[in-house]
XYZ file of C-alpha atoms in Angstrom:
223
model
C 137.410 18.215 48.589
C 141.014 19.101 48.415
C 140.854 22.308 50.679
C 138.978 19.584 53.476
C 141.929 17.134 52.712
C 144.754 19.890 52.763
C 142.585 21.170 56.348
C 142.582 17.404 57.688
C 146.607 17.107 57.048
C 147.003 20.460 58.638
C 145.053 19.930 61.709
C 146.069 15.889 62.173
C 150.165 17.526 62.314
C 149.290 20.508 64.603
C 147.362 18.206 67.014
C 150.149 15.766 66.852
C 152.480 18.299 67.282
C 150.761 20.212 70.581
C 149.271 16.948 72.255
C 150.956 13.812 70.957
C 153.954 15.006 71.273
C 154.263 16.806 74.962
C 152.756 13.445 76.032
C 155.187 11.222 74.416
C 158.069 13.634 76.144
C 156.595 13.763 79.387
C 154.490 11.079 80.191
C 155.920 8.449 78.709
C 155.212 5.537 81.645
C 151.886 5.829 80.437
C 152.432 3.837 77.444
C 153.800 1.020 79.869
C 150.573 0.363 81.849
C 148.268 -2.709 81.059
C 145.447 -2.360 78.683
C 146.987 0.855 77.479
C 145.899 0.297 73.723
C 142.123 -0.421 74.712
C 141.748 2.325 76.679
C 143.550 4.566 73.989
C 140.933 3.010 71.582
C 138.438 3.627 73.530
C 139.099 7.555 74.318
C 139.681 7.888 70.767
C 136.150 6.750 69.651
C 134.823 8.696 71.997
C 136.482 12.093 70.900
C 135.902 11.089 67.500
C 132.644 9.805 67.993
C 131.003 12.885 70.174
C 132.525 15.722 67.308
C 130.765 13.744 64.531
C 127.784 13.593 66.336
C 128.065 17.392 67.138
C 128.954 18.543 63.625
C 125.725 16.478 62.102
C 123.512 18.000 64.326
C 124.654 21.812 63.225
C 124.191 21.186 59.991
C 121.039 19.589 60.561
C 119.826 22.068 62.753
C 120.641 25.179 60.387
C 118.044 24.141 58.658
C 115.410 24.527 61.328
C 116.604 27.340 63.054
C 117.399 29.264 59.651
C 120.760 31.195 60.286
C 124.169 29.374 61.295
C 124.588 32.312 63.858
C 121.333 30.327 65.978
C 122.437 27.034 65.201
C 125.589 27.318 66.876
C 124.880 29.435 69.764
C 121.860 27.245 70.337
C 123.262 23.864 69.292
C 126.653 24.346 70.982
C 125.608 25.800 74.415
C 123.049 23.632 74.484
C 125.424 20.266 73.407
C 127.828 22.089 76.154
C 125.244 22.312 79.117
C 123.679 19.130 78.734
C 126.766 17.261 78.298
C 128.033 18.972 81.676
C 124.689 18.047 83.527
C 125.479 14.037 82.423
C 129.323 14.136 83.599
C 127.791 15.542 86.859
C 125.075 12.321 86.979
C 128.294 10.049 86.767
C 129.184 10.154 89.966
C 125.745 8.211 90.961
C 127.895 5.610 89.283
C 131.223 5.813 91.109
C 131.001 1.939 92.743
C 130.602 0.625 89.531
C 131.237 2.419 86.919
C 131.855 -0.290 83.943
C 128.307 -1.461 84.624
C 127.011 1.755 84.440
C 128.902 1.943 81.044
C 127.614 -0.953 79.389
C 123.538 0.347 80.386
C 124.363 3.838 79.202
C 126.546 3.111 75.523
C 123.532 1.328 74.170
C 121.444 4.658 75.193
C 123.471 6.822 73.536
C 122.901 4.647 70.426
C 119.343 4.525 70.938
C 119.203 8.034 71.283
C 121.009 8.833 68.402
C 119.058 6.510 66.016
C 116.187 8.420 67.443
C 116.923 11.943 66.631
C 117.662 10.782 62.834
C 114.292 9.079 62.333
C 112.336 11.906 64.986
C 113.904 14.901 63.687
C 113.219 15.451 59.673
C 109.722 14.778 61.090
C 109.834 17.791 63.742
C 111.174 20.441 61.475
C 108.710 19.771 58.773
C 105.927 20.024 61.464
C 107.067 22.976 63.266
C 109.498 25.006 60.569
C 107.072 27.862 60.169
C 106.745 28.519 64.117
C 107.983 31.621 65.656
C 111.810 31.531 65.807
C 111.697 31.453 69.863
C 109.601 28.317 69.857
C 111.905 26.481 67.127
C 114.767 26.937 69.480
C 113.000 25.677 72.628
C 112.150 22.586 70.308
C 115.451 21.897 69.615
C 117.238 22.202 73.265
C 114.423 20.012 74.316
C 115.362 17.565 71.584
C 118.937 17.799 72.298
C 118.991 17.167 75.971
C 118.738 13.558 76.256
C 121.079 13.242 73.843
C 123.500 15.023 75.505
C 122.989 13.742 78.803
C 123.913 10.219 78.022
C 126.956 11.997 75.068
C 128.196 13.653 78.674
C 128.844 9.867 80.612
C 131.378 8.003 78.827
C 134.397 9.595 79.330
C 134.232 11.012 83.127
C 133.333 7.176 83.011
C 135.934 5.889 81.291
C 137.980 8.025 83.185
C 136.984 6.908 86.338
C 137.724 2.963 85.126
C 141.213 4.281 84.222
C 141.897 6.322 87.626
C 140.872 2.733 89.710
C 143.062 0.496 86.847
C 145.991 2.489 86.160
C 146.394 6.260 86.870
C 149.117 6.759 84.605
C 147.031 6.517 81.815
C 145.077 9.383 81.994
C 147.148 12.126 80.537
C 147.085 10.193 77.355
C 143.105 9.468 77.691
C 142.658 13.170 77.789
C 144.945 13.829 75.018
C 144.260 11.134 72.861
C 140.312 12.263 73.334
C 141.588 15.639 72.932
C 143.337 14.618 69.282
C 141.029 12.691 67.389
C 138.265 15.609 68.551
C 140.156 17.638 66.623
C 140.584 15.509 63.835
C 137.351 14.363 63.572
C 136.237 18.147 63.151
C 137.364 18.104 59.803
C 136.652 14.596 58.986
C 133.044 14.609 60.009
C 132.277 17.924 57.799
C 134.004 15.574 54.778
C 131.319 12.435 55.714
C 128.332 14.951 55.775
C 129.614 16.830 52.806
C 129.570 13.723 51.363
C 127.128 11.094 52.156
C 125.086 13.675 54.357
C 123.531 14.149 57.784
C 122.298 10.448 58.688
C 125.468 8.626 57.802
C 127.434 11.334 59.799
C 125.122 10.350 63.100
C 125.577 6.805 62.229
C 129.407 6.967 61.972
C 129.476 8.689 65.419
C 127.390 6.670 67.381
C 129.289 3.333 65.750
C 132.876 5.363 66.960
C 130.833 4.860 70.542
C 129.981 1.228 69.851
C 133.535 0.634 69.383
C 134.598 2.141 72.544
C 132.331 -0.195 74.278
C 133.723 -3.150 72.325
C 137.184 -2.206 73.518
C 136.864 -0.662 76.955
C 138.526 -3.156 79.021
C 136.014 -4.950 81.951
C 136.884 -6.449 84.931
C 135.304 -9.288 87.175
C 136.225 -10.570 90.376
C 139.631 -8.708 89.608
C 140.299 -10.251 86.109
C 139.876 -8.721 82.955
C 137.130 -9.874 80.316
C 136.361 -9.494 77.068
């Protein structure tokens, strides 16, 4: 516990250090814009969110797949793909993006809650099939979840880009910071109160970005 505490302290300064602090030297007139802290709050759960998410499921999955060498070449490509094919299906949403946000957070929920309950029930089924088979089981588990994991923040971005441009240096470092602290902070939660509560602490990170995302209608902001 103190090596993961001494790790957290270490990475939250070095972060801080590289992104925070270019950002708050260069692109300060970000920090002027309107709704700044939202959307702040909102890229922050979602970098936060996603890498809890992520860590849970690779130490879930090296149980199933039996050596952390599969796990993360599996779980990480396939996290990496999928997630790339769902920022790519955002731009069916370019009119309206903040609708398309508000169907697609509650997904992502629903979708995590699912692979908690579905998958203890899969590996106990199919953990003595051949190794090639286990892996195709878990990409196909893992690509609706990263599908809808991949449209928030090209999303968010989007809102941003049409709100106040300014902004999004700081949405991609912000997102960018607390990924890196949640690394370490997701492997204490696991560590500690396991796999499930990890998943659930992630996707609550993305209920809060919804909750704080800024919406607009008929050009005024509401809640």
């Amino acid at each position: 516990e103190i090596s993961l505490l001494v790790l957290l302290a270490q990475t939250t300064l070095i972060a801080g250090v590289l992104i925070l602090l270019p950002l708050a030297r260069f692109s300060r007139e970000g920090l002027r814009a309107p709704n700044r802290w939202r959307y702040l709050l909102y890229f922050a759960a979602l970098g936060f969110g996603f890498i809890t998410i992520e860590m849970a499921l690779l130490s879930h999955f090296t149980l199933f797949l039996g050596q952390p060498v599969y796990t993360y070449a599996v779980i990480l490509a396939s996290l990496l793909v999928f997630t790339g094919v769902g920022a790519h299906l955002t731009g069916r949403f370019a009119a309206q993006p903040q609708r398309a946000l508000r169907r697609i957070v509650p997904l992502v929920l629903l979708a995590v809650l699912l692979t908690a309950l579905a998958t203890p029930l899969l590996f106990s089924a199919a953990l003595e099939l051949a190794l090639w088979l286990r892996v195709l089981l878990a990409v196909i588990v893992l690509a609706p979840l990263g599908i809808l994991l991949g449209m928030p923040f090209p999303l968010g971005l989007r809102i941003v880009s049409e709100d106040t441009a300014t902004l999004i240096p700081w949405a991609w470092g912000v997102n960018g910071f607390f990924t890196v602290i949640g690394t370490v902070s997701a492997l204490m939660i696991g560590m500690t109160f396991g796999f499930r509560l990890a998943l659930l602490v992630g996707a609550l990170s993305y209920l809060i970005a919804l909750a704080t995302v800024p919406f607009r209608k008929g050009g005024v902001y509401v809640v």
